[in-house]
XYZ file of C-alpha atoms in Angstrom:
301
model
C 0.000 0.000 0.000
C 2.803 2.394 0.907
C 4.561 1.613 -2.370
C 1.357 2.327 -4.307
C 0.914 5.678 -2.552
C 4.516 6.661 -3.264
C 4.164 5.642 -6.903
C 0.964 7.677 -7.255
C 2.590 10.707 -5.622
C 5.614 10.417 -7.896
C 3.326 10.201 -10.927
C 1.402 13.331 -9.873
C 4.606 15.292 -9.248
C 6.054 14.236 -12.602
C 2.810 15.163 -14.369
C 2.694 18.605 -12.751
C 6.345 19.246 -13.591
C 5.715 18.330 -17.212
C 2.625 20.541 -17.320
C 4.434 23.544 -15.823
C 7.378 23.087 -18.156
C 5.019 22.896 -21.119
C 3.218 26.069 -20.080
C 6.442 27.931 -19.341
C 7.992 27.074 -22.693
C 5.118 28.558 -24.690
C 6.440 30.657 -27.576
C 3.284 32.781 -27.465
C 4.002 33.616 -23.861
C 7.534 34.784 -24.670
C 6.461 37.183 -27.413
C 3.813 38.761 -25.165
C 5.934 39.312 -22.065
C 6.816 42.733 -20.660
C 10.308 42.427 -22.139
C 8.679 42.086 -25.562
C 5.761 44.549 -25.538
C 6.419 46.665 -22.446
C 3.467 48.047 -20.505
C 1.012 46.507 -22.977
C 1.789 43.145 -21.351
C -0.556 44.180 -18.535
C -3.473 43.659 -20.943
C -2.315 40.193 -22.014
C -4.862 37.496 -21.201
C -4.295 33.793 -20.665
C -6.502 30.816 -21.325
C -6.382 27.067 -21.680
C -7.542 25.375 -24.851
C -9.096 22.018 -24.028
C -9.385 21.155 -27.713
C -5.678 21.492 -28.486
C -4.641 21.022 -24.844
C -2.271 23.964 -24.677
C -1.900 27.445 -23.285
C -3.567 30.249 -25.253
C -2.213 33.794 -25.051
C -4.027 36.915 -26.238
C -2.297 40.265 -26.728
C -3.894 43.719 -27.145
C -4.427 45.288 -30.549
C -4.066 49.026 -30.001
C -5.566 52.099 -31.616
C -2.396 53.854 -32.785
C -4.132 56.914 -34.241
C -2.561 60.260 -33.418
C -5.585 61.573 -31.495
C -5.748 58.503 -29.260
C -2.020 58.478 -28.603
C -1.936 62.193 -27.831
C -4.820 61.945 -25.351
C -3.019 59.115 -23.582
C 0.218 61.109 -23.798
C -1.485 63.929 -21.895
C -2.946 61.496 -19.363
C 0.467 59.906 -18.782
C 2.056 63.304 -18.212
C -0.639 64.295 -15.711
C -0.137 61.027 -13.805
C 3.649 61.331 -13.617
C 5.488 61.836 -10.342
C 6.262 65.472 -11.149
C 2.522 66.236 -11.182
C 1.880 64.680 -7.770
C 1.088 67.470 -5.287
C 2.889 65.895 -2.318
C 6.021 65.082 -4.291
C 6.124 68.508 -5.892
C 5.709 70.168 -2.496
C 8.869 68.354 -1.372
C 10.668 69.689 -4.430
C 9.536 73.248 -3.744
C 10.514 73.061 -0.070
C 14.147 72.331 -0.975
C 14.280 74.237 -4.265
C 15.054 71.007 -6.096
C 14.080 70.214 -9.679
C 12.556 67.549 -11.906
C 14.356 66.248 -14.969
C 14.310 63.177 -17.237
C 16.316 60.169 -16.077
C 19.677 59.698 -17.768
C 20.908 56.331 -18.973
C 23.931 56.438 -16.645
C 21.857 56.839 -13.474
C 20.959 53.935 -11.201
C 17.375 54.412 -10.034
C 16.092 52.354 -7.107
C 12.873 52.149 -5.110
C 14.314 54.720 -2.668
C 14.944 57.296 -5.401
C 12.338 60.048 -5.750
C 11.472 59.058 -9.288
C 9.181 57.108 -11.533
C 10.248 55.215 -14.646
C 11.195 58.327 -16.632
C 11.458 61.356 -14.321
C 13.661 61.949 -11.278
C 13.962 64.652 -8.637
C 17.473 66.127 -8.464
C 19.189 68.264 -5.852
C 20.359 71.808 -6.341
C 24.002 72.400 -7.230
C 26.006 73.809 -4.327
C 29.034 74.621 -6.464
C 29.557 75.170 -10.173
C 31.565 71.979 -10.516
C 29.061 69.853 -8.624
C 26.588 67.814 -10.632
C 22.979 67.597 -9.376
C 22.357 64.109 -7.995
C 19.074 62.178 -7.797
C 17.274 62.724 -4.504
C 16.786 59.634 -2.328
C 15.040 58.944 0.960
C 18.248 59.813 2.835
C 17.780 63.441 1.746
C 14.284 63.689 3.262
C 13.077 64.459 6.749
C 10.647 62.135 8.521
C 7.506 63.873 7.285
C 8.711 63.854 3.691
C 9.879 60.258 4.078
C 6.378 59.151 5.120
C 4.808 61.111 2.260
C 7.126 59.456 -0.237
C 6.509 55.969 1.153
C 2.770 56.569 0.862
C 3.290 57.614 -2.745
C 5.431 54.528 -3.401
C 2.714 52.356 -1.868
C 0.214 53.772 -4.354
C 2.698 53.832 -7.238
C 5.011 50.813 -6.877
C 8.498 51.167 -8.266
C 8.980 49.627 -11.706
C 12.390 49.780 -13.293
C 12.322 50.905 -16.904
C 12.684 48.018 -19.333
C 13.331 48.600 -23.005
C 10.846 46.355 -24.831
C 11.760 44.625 -28.073
C 8.713 45.797 -30.037
C 9.260 49.104 -31.837
C 5.726 50.339 -31.131
C 6.153 49.531 -27.433
C 9.358 51.574 -27.341
C 7.520 54.577 -28.785
C 4.800 54.237 -26.131
C 7.528 54.096 -23.479
C 9.095 57.299 -24.810
C 5.717 59.015 -24.485
C 5.369 57.701 -20.939
C 2.165 55.805 -21.749
C 1.859 53.087 -19.125
C -1.825 52.176 -19.425
C -2.885 50.732 -22.784
C -6.268 49.512 -21.593
C -8.096 52.658 -22.687
C -7.066 52.300 -26.333
C -7.124 48.521 -26.703
C -9.377 47.643 -29.635
C -9.517 43.912 -29.018
C -7.430 40.958 -27.904
C -5.771 38.918 -30.630
C -4.524 35.353 -30.516
C -0.738 35.365 -30.194
C -0.568 32.307 -32.450
C -1.411 34.588 -35.383
C 2.027 36.187 -34.989
C 4.412 34.592 -37.521
C 6.931 32.239 -35.991
C 9.829 34.227 -37.454
C 8.901 37.280 -35.345
C 9.710 37.753 -31.677
C 7.002 40.378 -30.981
C 3.433 41.132 -32.117
C 2.867 43.981 -34.560
C 0.540 46.978 -34.500
C -0.895 48.858 -37.457
C -0.463 52.605 -37.881
C -1.461 54.962 -40.680
C 1.263 56.756 -42.582
C -0.105 60.159 -41.596
C -0.111 59.213 -37.920
C 3.415 57.840 -38.208
C 4.639 61.116 -39.689
C 2.977 62.977 -36.832
C 4.705 60.755 -34.272
C 8.056 61.273 -35.982
C 7.559 65.033 -35.705
C 6.679 65.176 -32.003
C 9.480 62.723 -31.157
C 11.980 65.139 -32.664
C 13.064 63.368 -35.845
C 14.845 65.897 -38.021
C 14.602 64.192 -41.406
C 11.813 62.081 -42.896
C 11.980 60.330 -46.271
C 8.853 58.893 -47.849
C 8.624 56.781 -51.007
C 4.996 55.731 -51.437
C 5.355 53.681 -54.681
C 8.087 51.551 -53.106
C 6.453 51.600 -49.663
C 9.485 53.028 -47.891
C 9.527 55.230 -44.803
C 12.659 56.483 -43.098
C 13.082 58.971 -40.266
C 16.406 60.079 -38.819
C 17.403 61.744 -35.570
C 20.650 62.100 -33.609
C 19.115 59.689 -31.093
C 17.683 57.018 -33.382
C 15.964 55.989 -36.593
C 12.733 54.581 -37.980
C 13.461 52.451 -41.033
C 11.602 50.079 -43.343
C 12.486 46.400 -43.260
C 11.357 43.552 -45.476
C 9.568 40.625 -43.853
C 9.128 37.356 -45.719
C 5.724 36.903 -44.094
C 4.212 40.367 -43.609
C 6.027 42.361 -46.282
C 7.260 45.864 -45.437
C 7.549 46.629 -41.739
C 8.849 49.547 -39.700
C 11.495 49.276 -37.008
C 12.452 51.866 -34.417
C 15.978 51.894 -33.040
C 17.290 54.493 -30.637
C 17.893 55.773 -27.128
C 14.546 55.760 -25.317
C 15.679 58.038 -22.487
C 17.253 60.552 -24.881
C 14.043 60.741 -26.917
C 11.997 61.162 -23.743
C 14.279 63.966 -22.574
C 13.742 65.675 -25.925
C 9.945 65.393 -25.817
C 9.945 66.590 -22.188
C 11.202 70.005 -23.268
C 7.654 70.781 -24.348
C 4.273 69.716 -23.022
C 1.999 67.030 -24.358
C -0.936 69.442 -24.338
C 0.836 71.943 -26.592
C 1.653 69.149 -29.048
C -1.981 68.016 -28.955
C -3.231 71.514 -29.733
C -0.802 71.768 -32.646
C -1.696 68.375 -34.142
C -3.795 69.905 -36.933
C -0.959 72.192 -38.020
C 1.576 69.359 -37.734
C -0.659 67.202 -39.946
C -0.718 69.882 -42.638
C -4.082 71.483 -41.895
C -4.088 75.259 -41.839
C -6.985 77.167 -40.298
C -7.937 80.629 -41.575
C -10.747 81.702 -39.300
C -13.675 79.411 -40.051
C -11.981 77.999 -43.164
C -10.066 74.766 -42.680
C -8.143 73.002 -45.421
C -8.134 69.246 -44.837
C -6.040 67.100 -47.114
C -6.159 69.675 -49.912
C -3.473 72.121 -51.011
C -4.483 75.629 -52.088
C -2.261 78.442 -53.352
C -2.103 81.305 -50.874
C -3.587 83.683 -53.460
C -6.698 81.502 -53.757
C -7.096 81.372 -49.979
C -6.593 85.129 -49.748
C -9.332 85.770 -52.300
C -11.676 83.311 -50.602
C -11.280 85.042 -47.262
C-alpha cells in the first residue's frame, strides 16, 4: 500500500512538472511578455484550450491613431510623479528640480522618481553635478509622504521592450494601454519568425509621431512603400519581412528621446496636431487634405 501511494505521488509530481514546463515554454508567452511589448503586457490574457490542450495567449491590438495616442500622452504626463502634489511640495521646499532620467543613473525604489522622471538636488558649487534625490535626503515627514506615494505607485524599473511600437509608447510615458485597446488577438497569429506582435499605424499618424518625437529628417517613397526617419538619437526604417512584407522598425535611445519630448508639453503638441498634420486654419476655413495656393485662400477670405 505504501509503495502504491509513493508511486501515485511520484506520478502526480512528474505530471505537474511536465505541465508547468510545457506552459512555461510557450512561444506565445515569450512574445507577449513585458520584455517584448512593455506596458502593454498588462493587458495580455491567458486561457487554456481544451481542444488542443495547450496554453492560449491573447495580446492587445491598439488604436495607434494620433488623437488617441496624444490623449493618452497627456494622461500619462498628468499622472507622472512630477505632477503629484505631495512630491512637488517636497521639491519646492528644498528648491530642487525635476528632470528626465539619464541612462547612466541607477534608479532604485528609494529614489524620488518614476520610470522616466527623477527629482534632483540643487548644485552647491559650479563643478558639482545635481544628484538624484533619495530617501536619505528627506526628513521624517517627507519620508512618510514618499513611502505613501510609493505604496500607491510601486516602483517599476524601466525596461526597453523589443517591439518598436512599445518603445515609442515608453518614450511618451504611456503606461496604461487599456483605454485604447481595440480587441485581444490570438498570439498564435504572430508569424513564428517574429519575436514580438505587430501593431498597425497609418502613414499620416506615423509622420505625426516622428515630428513630435523630434526626428529631423523624414523620407517617404509611397510607390516603393518606404519610410525612413532620422534623428541624432535614433531611426525609424523600413524592413522587409518574408511573411508580412514591409515593416517599420524603431531603433534608438529611449531616455534621450523622452528627454527631448519633455522640453515641451503634451498638451501643446496636442493643440498643434492639426498644423503638424498639414491642416491650416484661416478663421472658419479649414483646409483638410487639400493644397491651395495662398492667393486663392486670400481671395476666398
